[in-house]
Short mmCIF file of C-alpha atoms in Angstrom, two decimals:
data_model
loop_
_atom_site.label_atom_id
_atom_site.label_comp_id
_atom_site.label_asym_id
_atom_site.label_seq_id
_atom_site.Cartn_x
_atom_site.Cartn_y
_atom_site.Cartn_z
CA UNK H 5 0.00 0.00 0.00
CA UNK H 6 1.44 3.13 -0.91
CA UNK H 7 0.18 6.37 1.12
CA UNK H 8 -2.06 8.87 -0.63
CA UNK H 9 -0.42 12.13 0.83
CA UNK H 10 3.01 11.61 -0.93
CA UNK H 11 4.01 13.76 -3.75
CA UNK H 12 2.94 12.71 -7.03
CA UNK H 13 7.27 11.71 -7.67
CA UNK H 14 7.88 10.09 -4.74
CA UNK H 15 4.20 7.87 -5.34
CA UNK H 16 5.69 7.16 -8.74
CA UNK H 17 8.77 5.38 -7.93
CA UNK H 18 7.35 3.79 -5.36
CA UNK H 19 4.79 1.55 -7.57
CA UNK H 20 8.31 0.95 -9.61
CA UNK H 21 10.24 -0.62 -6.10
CA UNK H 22 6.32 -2.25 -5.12
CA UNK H 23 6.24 -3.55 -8.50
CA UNK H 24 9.68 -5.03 -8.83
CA UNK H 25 10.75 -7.74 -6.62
CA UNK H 26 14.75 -7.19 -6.93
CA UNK H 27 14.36 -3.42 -6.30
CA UNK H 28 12.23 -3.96 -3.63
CA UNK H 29 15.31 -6.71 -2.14
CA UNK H 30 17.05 -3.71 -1.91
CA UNK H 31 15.30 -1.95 0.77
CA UNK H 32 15.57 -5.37 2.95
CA UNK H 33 18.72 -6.63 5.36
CA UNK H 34 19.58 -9.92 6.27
CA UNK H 35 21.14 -11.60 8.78
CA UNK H 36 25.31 -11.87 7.98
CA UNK H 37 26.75 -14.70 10.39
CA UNK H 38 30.08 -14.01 9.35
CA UNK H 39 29.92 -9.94 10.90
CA UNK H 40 26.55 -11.41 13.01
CA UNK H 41 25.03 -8.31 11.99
CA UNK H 42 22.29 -7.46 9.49
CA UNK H 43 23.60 -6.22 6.03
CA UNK H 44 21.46 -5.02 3.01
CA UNK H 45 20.16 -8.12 1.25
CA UNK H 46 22.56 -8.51 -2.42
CA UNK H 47 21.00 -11.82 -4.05
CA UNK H 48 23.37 -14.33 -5.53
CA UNK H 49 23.69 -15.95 -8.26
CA UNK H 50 21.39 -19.21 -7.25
CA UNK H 51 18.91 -16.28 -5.42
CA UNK H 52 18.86 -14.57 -9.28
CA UNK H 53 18.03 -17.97 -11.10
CA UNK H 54 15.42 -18.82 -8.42
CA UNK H 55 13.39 -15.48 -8.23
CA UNK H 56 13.29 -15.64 -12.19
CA UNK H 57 11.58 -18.46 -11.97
CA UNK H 58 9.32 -17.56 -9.65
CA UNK H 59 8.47 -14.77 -11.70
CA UNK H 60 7.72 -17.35 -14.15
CA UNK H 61 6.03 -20.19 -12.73
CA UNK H 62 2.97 -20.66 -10.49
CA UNK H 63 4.29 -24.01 -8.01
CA UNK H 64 8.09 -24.51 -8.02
CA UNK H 65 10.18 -27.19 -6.44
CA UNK H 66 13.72 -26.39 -5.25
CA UNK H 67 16.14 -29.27 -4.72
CA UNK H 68 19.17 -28.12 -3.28
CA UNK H 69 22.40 -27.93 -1.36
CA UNK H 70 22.21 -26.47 2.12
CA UNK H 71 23.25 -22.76 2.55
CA UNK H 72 22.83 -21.42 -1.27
CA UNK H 73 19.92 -18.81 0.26
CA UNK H 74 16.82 -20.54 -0.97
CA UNK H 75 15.20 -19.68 2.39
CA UNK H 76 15.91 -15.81 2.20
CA UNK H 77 14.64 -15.42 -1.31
CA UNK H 78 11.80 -17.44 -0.59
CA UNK H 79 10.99 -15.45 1.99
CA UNK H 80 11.77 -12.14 0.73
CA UNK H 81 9.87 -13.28 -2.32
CA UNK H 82 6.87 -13.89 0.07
CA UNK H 83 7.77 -11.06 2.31
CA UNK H 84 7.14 -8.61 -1.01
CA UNK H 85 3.99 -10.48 -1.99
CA UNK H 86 2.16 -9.80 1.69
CA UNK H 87 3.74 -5.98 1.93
CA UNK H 88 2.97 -4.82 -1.54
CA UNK H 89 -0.37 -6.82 -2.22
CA UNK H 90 -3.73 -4.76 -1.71
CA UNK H 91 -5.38 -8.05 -1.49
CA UNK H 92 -5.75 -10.61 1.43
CA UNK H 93 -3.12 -12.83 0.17
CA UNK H 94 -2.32 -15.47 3.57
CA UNK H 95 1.51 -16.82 2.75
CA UNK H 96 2.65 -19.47 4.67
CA UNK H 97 6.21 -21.47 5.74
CA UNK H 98 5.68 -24.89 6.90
CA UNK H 99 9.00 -26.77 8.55
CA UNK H 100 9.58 -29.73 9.74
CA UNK H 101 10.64 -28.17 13.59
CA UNK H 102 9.44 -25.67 15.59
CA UNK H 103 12.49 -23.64 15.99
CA UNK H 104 12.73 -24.00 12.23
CA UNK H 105 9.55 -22.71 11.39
CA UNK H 106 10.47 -19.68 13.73
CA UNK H 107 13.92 -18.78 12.14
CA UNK H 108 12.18 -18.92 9.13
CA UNK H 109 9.31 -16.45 10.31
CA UNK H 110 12.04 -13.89 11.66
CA UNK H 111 13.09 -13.49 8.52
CA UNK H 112 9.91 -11.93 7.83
CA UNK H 113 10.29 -9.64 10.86
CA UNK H 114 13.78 -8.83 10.17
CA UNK H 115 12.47 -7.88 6.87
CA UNK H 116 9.76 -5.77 7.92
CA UNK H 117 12.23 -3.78 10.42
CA UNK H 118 14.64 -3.28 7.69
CA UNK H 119 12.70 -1.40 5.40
CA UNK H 120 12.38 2.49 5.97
CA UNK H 121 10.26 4.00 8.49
CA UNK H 122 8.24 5.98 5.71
CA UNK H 123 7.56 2.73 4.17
CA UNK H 124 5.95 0.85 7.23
CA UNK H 125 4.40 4.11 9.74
CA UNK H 126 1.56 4.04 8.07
CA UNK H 127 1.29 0.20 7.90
CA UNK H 128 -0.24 -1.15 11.17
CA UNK H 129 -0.68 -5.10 11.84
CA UNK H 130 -3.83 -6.25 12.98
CA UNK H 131 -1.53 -9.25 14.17
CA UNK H 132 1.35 -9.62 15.87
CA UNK H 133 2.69 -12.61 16.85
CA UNK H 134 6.06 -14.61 16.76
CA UNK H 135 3.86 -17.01 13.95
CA UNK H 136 2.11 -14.84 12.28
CA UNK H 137 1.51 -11.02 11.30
CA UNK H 138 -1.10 -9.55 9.49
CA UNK H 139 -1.34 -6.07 7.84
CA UNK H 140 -4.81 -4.24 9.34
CA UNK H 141 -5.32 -2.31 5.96
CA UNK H 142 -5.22 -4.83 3.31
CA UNK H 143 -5.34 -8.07 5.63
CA UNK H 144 -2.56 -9.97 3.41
CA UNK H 145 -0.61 -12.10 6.18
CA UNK H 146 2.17 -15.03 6.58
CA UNK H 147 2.38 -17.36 9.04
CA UNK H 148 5.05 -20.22 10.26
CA UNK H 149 3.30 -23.64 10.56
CA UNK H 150 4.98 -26.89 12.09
CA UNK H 151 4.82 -30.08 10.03
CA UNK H 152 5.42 -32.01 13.05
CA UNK H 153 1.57 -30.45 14.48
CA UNK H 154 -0.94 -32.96 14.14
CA UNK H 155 -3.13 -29.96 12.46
CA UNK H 156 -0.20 -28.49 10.10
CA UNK H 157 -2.03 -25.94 8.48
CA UNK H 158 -5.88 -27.04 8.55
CA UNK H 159 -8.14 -24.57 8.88
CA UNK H 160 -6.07 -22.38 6.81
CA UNK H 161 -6.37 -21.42 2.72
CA UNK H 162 -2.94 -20.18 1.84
CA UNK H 163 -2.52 -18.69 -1.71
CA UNK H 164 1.74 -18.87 -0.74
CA UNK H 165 3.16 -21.62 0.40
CA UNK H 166 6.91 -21.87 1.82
CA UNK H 167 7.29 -25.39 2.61
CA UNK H 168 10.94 -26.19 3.84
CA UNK H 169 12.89 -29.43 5.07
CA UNK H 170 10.60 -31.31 3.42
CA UNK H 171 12.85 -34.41 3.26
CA UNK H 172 12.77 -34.57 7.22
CA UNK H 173 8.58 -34.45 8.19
CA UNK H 174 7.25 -37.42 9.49
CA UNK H 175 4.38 -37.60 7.64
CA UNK H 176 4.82 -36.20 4.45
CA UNK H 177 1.58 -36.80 3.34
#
């Protein structure tokens, strides 16, 4: 959502960083275990190939090595989806742990404290919790879901789905 009482300029190039995923990127930081600090997030090469096809594709499985940054662009990618949509869209990670899930979902967080304060002052959540937050003015949301819950993610229609580990759940099906 981009607030009405900017000037006309400033309105314009925001619907060009809203609209495009890598400029948008830009504005977030992730976490750098090497300085443990948060840095601005610079996709790789593996992060580039990935986000084009997401561009391109509806449903997308990633096989991979660990440590490439398939989590952060996922979740970027959803982050940008749930902050830029003016519809209800509910994203959701699913992993195989609890702590898992919840590294995942700070990601989100981080995200959300990383961009500028013009960006989110005008955004409030409606929900605020270490699983979940929810944007009060357009109601678009993500969540973290356990695989290992007996419920996983019933009672919820997610149009996003993050679902990570997915070798390790205990009932895959």
């Amino acid at each position: 959502m981009i607030p009405h009482n900017l000037p006309r300029e400033v309105k314009e190039e925001l619907r060009r960083v809203y609209s495009d995923p890598r400029r948008f990127f830009r504005l977030l930081k992730v976490w750098d275990k090497s300085t443990k600090s948060y840095v601005p997030f610079v996709m790789n090469a593996e992060q580039e190939r990935l986000l084009d096809a997401l561009i391109a594709h509806k449903r997308i499985v990633v096989l991979k090595p660990r440590q490439v940054g398939v989590s952060t662009l996922l979740r970027a990618w959803a982050f940008w989806q749930v902050f830029t949509g003016t519809n209800p869209v509910r994203g959701g990670v699913l992993s195989f742990t609890r702590p898992s899930s919840e590294v995942l979902m700070a990601m989100d967080r981080a995200f959300l404290d990383s961009l500028p304060p013009a960006l989110t002052k005008h955004r409030k959540l409606k929900t605020d919790r270490m699983a979940s937050i929810e944007f009060g003015d357009t109601g678009a949301s993500t969540s973290s879901f356990t695989a290992s819950s007996r419920y996983g993610t019933r009672s919820y229609a997610l149009s996003d789905a993050h679902i990570s580990e997915f070798a390790f759940y205990e009932n895959p099906e």
